[in-house]
N, CA, C and O atoms as a CHARMM CRD file, in Angstrom:
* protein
*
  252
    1    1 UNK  N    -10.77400   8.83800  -0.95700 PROA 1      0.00000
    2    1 UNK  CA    -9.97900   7.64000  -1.06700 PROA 1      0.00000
    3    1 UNK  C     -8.98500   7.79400  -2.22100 PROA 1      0.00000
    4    1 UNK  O     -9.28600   8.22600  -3.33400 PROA 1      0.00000
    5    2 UNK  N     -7.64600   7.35400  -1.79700 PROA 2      0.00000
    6    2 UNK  CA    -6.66700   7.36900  -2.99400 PROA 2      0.00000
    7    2 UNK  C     -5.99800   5.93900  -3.26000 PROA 2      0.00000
    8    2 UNK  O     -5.97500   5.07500  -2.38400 PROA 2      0.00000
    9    3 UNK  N     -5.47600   5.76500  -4.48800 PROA 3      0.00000
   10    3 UNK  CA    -5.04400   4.51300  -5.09500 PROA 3      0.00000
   11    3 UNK  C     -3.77100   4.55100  -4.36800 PROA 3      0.00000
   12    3 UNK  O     -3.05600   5.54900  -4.28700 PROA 3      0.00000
   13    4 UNK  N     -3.48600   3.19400  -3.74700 PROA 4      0.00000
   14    4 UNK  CA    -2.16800   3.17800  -3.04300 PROA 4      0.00000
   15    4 UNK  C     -1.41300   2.63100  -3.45600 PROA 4      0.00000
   16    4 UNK  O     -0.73500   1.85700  -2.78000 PROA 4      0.00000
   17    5 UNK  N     -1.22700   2.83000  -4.79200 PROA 5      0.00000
   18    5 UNK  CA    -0.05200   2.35700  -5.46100 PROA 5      0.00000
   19    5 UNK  C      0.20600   4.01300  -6.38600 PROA 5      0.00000
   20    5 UNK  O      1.36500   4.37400  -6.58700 PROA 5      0.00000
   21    6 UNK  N     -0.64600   4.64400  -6.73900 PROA 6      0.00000
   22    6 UNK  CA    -0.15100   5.63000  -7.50900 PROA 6      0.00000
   23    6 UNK  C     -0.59600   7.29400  -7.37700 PROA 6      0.00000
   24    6 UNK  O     -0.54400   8.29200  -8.09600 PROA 6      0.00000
   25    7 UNK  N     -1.10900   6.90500  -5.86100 PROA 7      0.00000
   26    7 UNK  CA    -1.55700   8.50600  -4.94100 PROA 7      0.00000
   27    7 UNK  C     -2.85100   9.05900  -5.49300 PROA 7      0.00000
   28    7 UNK  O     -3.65600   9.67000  -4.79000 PROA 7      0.00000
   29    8 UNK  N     -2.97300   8.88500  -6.43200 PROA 8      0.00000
   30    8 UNK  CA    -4.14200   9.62800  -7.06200 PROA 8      0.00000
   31    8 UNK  C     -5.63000   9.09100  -6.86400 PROA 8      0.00000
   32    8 UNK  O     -5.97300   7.91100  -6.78000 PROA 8      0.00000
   33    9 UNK  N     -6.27500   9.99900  -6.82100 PROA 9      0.00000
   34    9 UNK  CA    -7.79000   9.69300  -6.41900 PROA 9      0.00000
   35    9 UNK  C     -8.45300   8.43100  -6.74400 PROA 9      0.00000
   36    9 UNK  O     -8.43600   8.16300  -7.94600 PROA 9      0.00000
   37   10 UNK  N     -9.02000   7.60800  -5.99600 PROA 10     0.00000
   38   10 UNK  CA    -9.84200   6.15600  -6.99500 PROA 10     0.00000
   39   10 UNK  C    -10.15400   6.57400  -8.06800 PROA 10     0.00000
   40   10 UNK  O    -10.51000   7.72500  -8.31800 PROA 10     0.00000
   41   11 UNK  N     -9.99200   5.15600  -9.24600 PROA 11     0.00000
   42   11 UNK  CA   -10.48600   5.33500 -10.31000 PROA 11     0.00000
   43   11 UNK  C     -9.23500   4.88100 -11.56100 PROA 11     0.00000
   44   11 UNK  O     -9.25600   4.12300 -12.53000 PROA 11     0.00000
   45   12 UNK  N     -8.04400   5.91100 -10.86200 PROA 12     0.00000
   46   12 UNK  CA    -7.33300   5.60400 -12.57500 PROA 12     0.00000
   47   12 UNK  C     -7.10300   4.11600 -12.64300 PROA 12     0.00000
   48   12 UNK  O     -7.87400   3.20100 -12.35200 PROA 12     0.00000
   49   13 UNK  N     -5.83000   4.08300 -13.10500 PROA 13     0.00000
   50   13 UNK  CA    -5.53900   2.42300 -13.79100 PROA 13     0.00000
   51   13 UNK  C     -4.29400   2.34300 -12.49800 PROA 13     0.00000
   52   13 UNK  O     -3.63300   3.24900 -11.99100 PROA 13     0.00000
   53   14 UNK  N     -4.31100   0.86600 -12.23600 PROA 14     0.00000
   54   14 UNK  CA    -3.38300   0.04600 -11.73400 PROA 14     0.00000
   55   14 UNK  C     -2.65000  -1.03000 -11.85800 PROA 14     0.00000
   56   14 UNK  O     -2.95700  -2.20200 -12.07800 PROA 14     0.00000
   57   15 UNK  N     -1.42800  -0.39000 -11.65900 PROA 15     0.00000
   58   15 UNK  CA    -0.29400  -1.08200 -12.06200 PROA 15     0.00000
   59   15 UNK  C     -0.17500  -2.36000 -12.14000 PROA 15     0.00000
   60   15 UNK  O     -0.40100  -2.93200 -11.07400 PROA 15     0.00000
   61   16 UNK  N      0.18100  -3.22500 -13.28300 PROA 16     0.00000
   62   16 UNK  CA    -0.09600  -4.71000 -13.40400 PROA 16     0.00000
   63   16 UNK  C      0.90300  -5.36400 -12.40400 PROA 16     0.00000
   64   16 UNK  O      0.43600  -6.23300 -11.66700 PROA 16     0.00000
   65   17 UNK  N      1.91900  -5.12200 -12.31700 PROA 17     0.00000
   66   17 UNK  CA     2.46300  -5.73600 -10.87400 PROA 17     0.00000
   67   17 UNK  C      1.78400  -5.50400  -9.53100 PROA 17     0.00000
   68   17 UNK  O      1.94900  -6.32000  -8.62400 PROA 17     0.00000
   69   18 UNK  N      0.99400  -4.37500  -9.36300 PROA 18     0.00000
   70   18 UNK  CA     0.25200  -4.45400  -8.33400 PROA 18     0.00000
   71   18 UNK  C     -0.93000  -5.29700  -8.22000 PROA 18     0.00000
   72   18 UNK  O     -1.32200  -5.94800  -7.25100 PROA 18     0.00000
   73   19 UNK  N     -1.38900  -5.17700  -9.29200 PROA 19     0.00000
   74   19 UNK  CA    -2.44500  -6.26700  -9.46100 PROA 19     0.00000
   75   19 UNK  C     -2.39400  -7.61100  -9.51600 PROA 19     0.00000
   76   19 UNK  O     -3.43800  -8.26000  -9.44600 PROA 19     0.00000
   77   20 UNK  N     -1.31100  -8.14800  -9.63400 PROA 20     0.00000
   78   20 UNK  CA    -0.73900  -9.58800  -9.48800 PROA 20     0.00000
   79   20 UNK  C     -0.01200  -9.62000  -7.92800 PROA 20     0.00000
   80   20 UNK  O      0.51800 -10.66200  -7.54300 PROA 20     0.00000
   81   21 UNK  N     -0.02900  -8.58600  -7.20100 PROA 21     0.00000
   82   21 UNK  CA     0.11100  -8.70200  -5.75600 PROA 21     0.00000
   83   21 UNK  C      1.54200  -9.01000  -5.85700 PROA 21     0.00000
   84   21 UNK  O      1.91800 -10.03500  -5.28800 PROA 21     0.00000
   85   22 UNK  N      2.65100  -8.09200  -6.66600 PROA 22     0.00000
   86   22 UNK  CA     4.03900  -8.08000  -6.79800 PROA 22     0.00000
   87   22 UNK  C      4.59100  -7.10800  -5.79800 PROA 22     0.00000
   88   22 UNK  O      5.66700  -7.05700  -5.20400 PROA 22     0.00000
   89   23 UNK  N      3.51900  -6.35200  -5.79700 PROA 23     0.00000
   90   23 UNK  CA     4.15300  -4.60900  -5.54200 PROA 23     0.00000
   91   23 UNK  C      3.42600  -4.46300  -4.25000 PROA 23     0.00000
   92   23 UNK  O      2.31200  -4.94800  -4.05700 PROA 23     0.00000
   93   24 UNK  N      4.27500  -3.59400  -3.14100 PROA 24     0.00000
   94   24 UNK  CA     3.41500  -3.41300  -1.89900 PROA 24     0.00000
   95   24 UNK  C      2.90800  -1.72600  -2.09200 PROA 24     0.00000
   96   24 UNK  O      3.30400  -1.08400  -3.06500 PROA 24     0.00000
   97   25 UNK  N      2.00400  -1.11600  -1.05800 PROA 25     0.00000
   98   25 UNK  CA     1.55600  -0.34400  -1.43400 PROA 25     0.00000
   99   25 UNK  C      2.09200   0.98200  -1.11800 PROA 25     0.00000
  100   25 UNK  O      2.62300   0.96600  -0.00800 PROA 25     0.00000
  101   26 UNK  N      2.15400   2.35000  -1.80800 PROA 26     0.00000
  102   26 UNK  CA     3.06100   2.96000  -1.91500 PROA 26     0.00000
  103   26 UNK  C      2.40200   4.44800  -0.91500 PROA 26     0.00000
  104   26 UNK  O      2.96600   5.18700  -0.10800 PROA 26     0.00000
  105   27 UNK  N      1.23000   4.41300  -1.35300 PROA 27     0.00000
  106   27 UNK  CA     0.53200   5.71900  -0.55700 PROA 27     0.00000
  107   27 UNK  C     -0.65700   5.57700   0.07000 PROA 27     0.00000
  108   27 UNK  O     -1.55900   4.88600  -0.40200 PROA 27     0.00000
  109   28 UNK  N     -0.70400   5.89800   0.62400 PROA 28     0.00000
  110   28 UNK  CA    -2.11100   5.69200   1.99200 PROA 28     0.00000
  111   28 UNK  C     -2.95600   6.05900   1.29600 PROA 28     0.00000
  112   28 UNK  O     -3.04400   7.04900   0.56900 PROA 28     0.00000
  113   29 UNK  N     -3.96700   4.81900   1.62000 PROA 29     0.00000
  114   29 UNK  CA    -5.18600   5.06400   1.28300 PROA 29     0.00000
  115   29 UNK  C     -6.15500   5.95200   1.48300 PROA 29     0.00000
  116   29 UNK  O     -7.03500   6.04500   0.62700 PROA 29     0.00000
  117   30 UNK  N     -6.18600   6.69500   2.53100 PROA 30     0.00000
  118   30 UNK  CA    -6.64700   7.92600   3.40600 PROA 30     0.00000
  119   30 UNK  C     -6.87600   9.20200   3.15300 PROA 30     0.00000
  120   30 UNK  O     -7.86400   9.93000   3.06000 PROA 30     0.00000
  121   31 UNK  N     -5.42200   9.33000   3.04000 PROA 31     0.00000
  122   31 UNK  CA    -5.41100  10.88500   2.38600 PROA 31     0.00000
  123   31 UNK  C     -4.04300  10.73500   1.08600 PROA 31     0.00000
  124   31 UNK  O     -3.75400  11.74600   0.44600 PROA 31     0.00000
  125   32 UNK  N     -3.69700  10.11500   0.96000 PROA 32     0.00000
  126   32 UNK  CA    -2.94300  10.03700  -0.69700 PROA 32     0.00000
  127   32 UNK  C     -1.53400  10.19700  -0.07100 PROA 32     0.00000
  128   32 UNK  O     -0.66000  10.05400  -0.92500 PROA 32     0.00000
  129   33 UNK  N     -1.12200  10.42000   1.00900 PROA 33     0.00000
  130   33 UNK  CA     0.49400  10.64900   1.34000 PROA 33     0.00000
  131   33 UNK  C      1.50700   9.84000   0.90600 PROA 33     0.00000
  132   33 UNK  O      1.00900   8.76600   0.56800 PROA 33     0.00000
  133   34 UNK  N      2.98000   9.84600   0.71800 PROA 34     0.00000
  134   34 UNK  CA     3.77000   8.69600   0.67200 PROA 34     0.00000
  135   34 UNK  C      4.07500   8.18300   1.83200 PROA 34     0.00000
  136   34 UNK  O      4.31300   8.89300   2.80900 PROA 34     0.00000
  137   35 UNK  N      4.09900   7.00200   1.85600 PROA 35     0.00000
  138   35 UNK  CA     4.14000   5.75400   2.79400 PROA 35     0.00000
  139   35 UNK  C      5.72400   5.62700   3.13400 PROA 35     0.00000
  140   35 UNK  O      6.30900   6.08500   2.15200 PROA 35     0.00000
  141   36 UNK  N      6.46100   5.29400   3.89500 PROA 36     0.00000
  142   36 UNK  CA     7.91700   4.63500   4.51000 PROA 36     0.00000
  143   36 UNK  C      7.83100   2.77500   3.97300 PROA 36     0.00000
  144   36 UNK  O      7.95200   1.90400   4.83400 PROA 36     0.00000
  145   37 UNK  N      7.69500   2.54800   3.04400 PROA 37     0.00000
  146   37 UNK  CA     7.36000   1.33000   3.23000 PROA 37     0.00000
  147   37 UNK  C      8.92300  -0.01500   3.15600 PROA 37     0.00000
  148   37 UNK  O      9.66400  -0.22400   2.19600 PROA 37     0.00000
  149   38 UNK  N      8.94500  -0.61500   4.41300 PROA 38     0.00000
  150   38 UNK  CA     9.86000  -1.72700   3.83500 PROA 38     0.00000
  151   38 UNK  C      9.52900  -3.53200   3.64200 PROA 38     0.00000
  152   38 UNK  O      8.85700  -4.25800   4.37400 PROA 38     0.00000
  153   39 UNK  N     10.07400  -3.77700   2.72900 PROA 39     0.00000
  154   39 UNK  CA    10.05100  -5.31700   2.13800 PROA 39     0.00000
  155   39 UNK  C     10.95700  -6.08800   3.22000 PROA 39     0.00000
  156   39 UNK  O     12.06500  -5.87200   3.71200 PROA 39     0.00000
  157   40 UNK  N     10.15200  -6.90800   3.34000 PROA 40     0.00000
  158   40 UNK  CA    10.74400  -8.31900   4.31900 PROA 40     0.00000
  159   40 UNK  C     10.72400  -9.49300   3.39800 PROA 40     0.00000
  160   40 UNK  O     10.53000  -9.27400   2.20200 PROA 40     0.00000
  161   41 UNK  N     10.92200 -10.83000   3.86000 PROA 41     0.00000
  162   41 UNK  CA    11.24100 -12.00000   2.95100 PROA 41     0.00000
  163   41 UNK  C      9.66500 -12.35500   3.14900 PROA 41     0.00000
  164   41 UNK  O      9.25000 -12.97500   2.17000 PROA 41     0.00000
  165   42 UNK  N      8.56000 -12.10900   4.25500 PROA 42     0.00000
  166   42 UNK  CA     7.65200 -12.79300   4.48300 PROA 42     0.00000
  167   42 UNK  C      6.37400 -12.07400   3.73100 PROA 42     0.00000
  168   42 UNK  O      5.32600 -12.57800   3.32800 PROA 42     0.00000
  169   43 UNK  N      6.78100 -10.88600   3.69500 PROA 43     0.00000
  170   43 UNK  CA     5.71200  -9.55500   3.36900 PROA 43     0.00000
  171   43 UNK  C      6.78700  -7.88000   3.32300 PROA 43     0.00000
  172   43 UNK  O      7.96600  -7.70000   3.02000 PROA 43     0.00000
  173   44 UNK  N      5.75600  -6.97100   3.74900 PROA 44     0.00000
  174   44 UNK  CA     6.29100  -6.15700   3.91900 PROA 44     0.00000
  175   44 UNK  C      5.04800  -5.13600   4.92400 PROA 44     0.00000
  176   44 UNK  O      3.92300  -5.49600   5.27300 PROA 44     0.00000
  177   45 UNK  N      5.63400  -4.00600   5.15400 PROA 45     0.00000
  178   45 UNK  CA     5.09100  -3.32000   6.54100 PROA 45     0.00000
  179   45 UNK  C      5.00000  -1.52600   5.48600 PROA 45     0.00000
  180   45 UNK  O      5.90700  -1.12200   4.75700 PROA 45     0.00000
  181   46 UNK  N      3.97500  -0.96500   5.68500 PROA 46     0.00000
  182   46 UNK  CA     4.11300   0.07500   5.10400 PROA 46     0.00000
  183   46 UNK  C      3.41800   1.66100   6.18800 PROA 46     0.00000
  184   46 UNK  O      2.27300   1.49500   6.60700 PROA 46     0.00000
  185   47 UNK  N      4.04400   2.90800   6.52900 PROA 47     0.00000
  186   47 UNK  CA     3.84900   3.85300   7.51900 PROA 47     0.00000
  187   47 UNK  C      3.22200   4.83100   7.07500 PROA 47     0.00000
  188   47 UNK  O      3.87000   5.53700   6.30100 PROA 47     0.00000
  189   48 UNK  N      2.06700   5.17000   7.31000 PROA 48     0.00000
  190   48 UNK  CA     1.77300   6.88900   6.74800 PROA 48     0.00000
  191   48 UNK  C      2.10000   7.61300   8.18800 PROA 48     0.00000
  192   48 UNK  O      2.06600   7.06200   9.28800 PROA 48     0.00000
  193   49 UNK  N      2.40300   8.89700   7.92300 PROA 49     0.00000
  194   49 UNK  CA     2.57100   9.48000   9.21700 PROA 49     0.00000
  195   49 UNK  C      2.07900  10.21200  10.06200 PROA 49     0.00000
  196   49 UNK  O      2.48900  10.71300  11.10900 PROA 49     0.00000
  197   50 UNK  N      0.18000  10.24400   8.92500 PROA 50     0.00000
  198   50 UNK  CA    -1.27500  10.43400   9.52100 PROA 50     0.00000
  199   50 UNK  C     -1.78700   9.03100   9.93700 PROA 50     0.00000
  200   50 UNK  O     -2.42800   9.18000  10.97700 PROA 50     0.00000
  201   51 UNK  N     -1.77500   8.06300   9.65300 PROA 51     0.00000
  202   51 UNK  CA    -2.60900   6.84900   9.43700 PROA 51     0.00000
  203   51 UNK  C     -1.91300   5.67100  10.48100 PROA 51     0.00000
  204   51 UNK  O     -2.43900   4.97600  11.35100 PROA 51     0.00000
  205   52 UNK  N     -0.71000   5.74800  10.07300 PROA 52     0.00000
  206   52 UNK  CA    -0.15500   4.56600  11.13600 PROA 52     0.00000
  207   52 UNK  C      0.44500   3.91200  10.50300 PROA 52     0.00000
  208   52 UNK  O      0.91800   4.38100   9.46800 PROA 52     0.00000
  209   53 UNK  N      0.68900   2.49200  10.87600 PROA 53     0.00000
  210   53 UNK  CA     1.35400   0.91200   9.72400 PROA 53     0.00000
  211   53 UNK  C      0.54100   0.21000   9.79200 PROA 53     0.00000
  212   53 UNK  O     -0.25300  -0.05800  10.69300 PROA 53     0.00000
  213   54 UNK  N      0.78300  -0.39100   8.15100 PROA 54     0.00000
  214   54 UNK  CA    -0.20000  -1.33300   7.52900 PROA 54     0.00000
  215   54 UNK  C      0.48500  -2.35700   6.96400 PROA 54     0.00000
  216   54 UNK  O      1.19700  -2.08700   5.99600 PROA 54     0.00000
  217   55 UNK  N      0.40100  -3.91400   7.51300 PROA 55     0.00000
  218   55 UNK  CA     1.04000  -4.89500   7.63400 PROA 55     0.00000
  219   55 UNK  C      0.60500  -6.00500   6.61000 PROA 55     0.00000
  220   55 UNK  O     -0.57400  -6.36100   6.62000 PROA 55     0.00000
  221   56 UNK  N      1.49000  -6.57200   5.72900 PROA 56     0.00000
  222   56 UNK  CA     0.78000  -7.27300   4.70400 PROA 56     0.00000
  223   56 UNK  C     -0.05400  -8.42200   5.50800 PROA 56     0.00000
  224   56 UNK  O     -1.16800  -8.86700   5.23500 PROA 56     0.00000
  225   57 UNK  N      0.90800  -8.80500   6.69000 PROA 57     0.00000
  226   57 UNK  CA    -0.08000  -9.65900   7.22500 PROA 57     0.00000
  227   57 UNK  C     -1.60500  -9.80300   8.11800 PROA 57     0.00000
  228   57 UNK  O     -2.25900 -10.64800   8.72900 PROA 57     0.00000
  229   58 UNK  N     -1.66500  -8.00400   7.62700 PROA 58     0.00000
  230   58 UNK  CA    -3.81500  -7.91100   8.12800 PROA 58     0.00000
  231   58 UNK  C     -4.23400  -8.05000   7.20200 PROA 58     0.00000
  232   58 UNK  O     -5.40300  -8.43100   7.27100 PROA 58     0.00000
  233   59 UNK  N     -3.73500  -7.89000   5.92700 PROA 59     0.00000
  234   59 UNK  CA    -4.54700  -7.68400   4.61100 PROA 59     0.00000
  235   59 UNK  C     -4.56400  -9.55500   3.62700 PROA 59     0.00000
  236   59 UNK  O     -5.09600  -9.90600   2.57400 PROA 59     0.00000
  237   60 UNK  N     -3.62300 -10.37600   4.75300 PROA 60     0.00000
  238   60 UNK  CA    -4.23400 -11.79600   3.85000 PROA 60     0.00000
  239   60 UNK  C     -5.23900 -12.07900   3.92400 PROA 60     0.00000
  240   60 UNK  O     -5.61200 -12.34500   2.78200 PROA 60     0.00000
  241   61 UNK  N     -6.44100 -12.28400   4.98300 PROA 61     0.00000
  242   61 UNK  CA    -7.97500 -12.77200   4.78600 PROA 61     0.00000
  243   61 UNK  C     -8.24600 -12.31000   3.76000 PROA 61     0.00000
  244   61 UNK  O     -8.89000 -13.05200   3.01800 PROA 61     0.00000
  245   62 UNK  N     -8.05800 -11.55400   3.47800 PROA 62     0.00000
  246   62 UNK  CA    -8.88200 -10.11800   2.04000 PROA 62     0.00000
  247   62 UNK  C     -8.85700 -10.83200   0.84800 PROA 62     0.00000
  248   62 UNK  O     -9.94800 -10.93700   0.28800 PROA 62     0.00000
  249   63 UNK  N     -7.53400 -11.54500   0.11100 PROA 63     0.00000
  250   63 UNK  CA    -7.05300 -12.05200  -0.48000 PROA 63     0.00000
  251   63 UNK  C     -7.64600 -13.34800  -0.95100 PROA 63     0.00000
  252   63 UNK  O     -7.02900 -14.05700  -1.74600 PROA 63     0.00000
């Protein structure tokens, strides 16, 4: 598992805009790749090109 805001393996530190749910996520959780990701007014939509798209709007229940 990798941090999808800063590619690197779980564990390090995360970014305080990410953590206030400013920032969408940058690298797949999966295998650590960079993401295609674009910002909309409602959310945003983010692509790995092992994994698929990941839509802010599956991840509100979570929240």
């Amino acid at each position: 598992m990798f941090n999808v805001y800063t590619g690197e393996p779980v564990g390090g530190a995360t970014p305080t805009a990410a953590e206030l749910g400013l920032e969408p996520p940058r690298f797949c959780a999966d295998c650590g790749r960079r993401m295609v990701v674009q910002v909309r007014p409602d959310g945003w939509s983010a692509t790995c090109s092992r994994h698929g798209v990941t839509d802010s709007a599956e991840l509100e229940p979570f929240r």
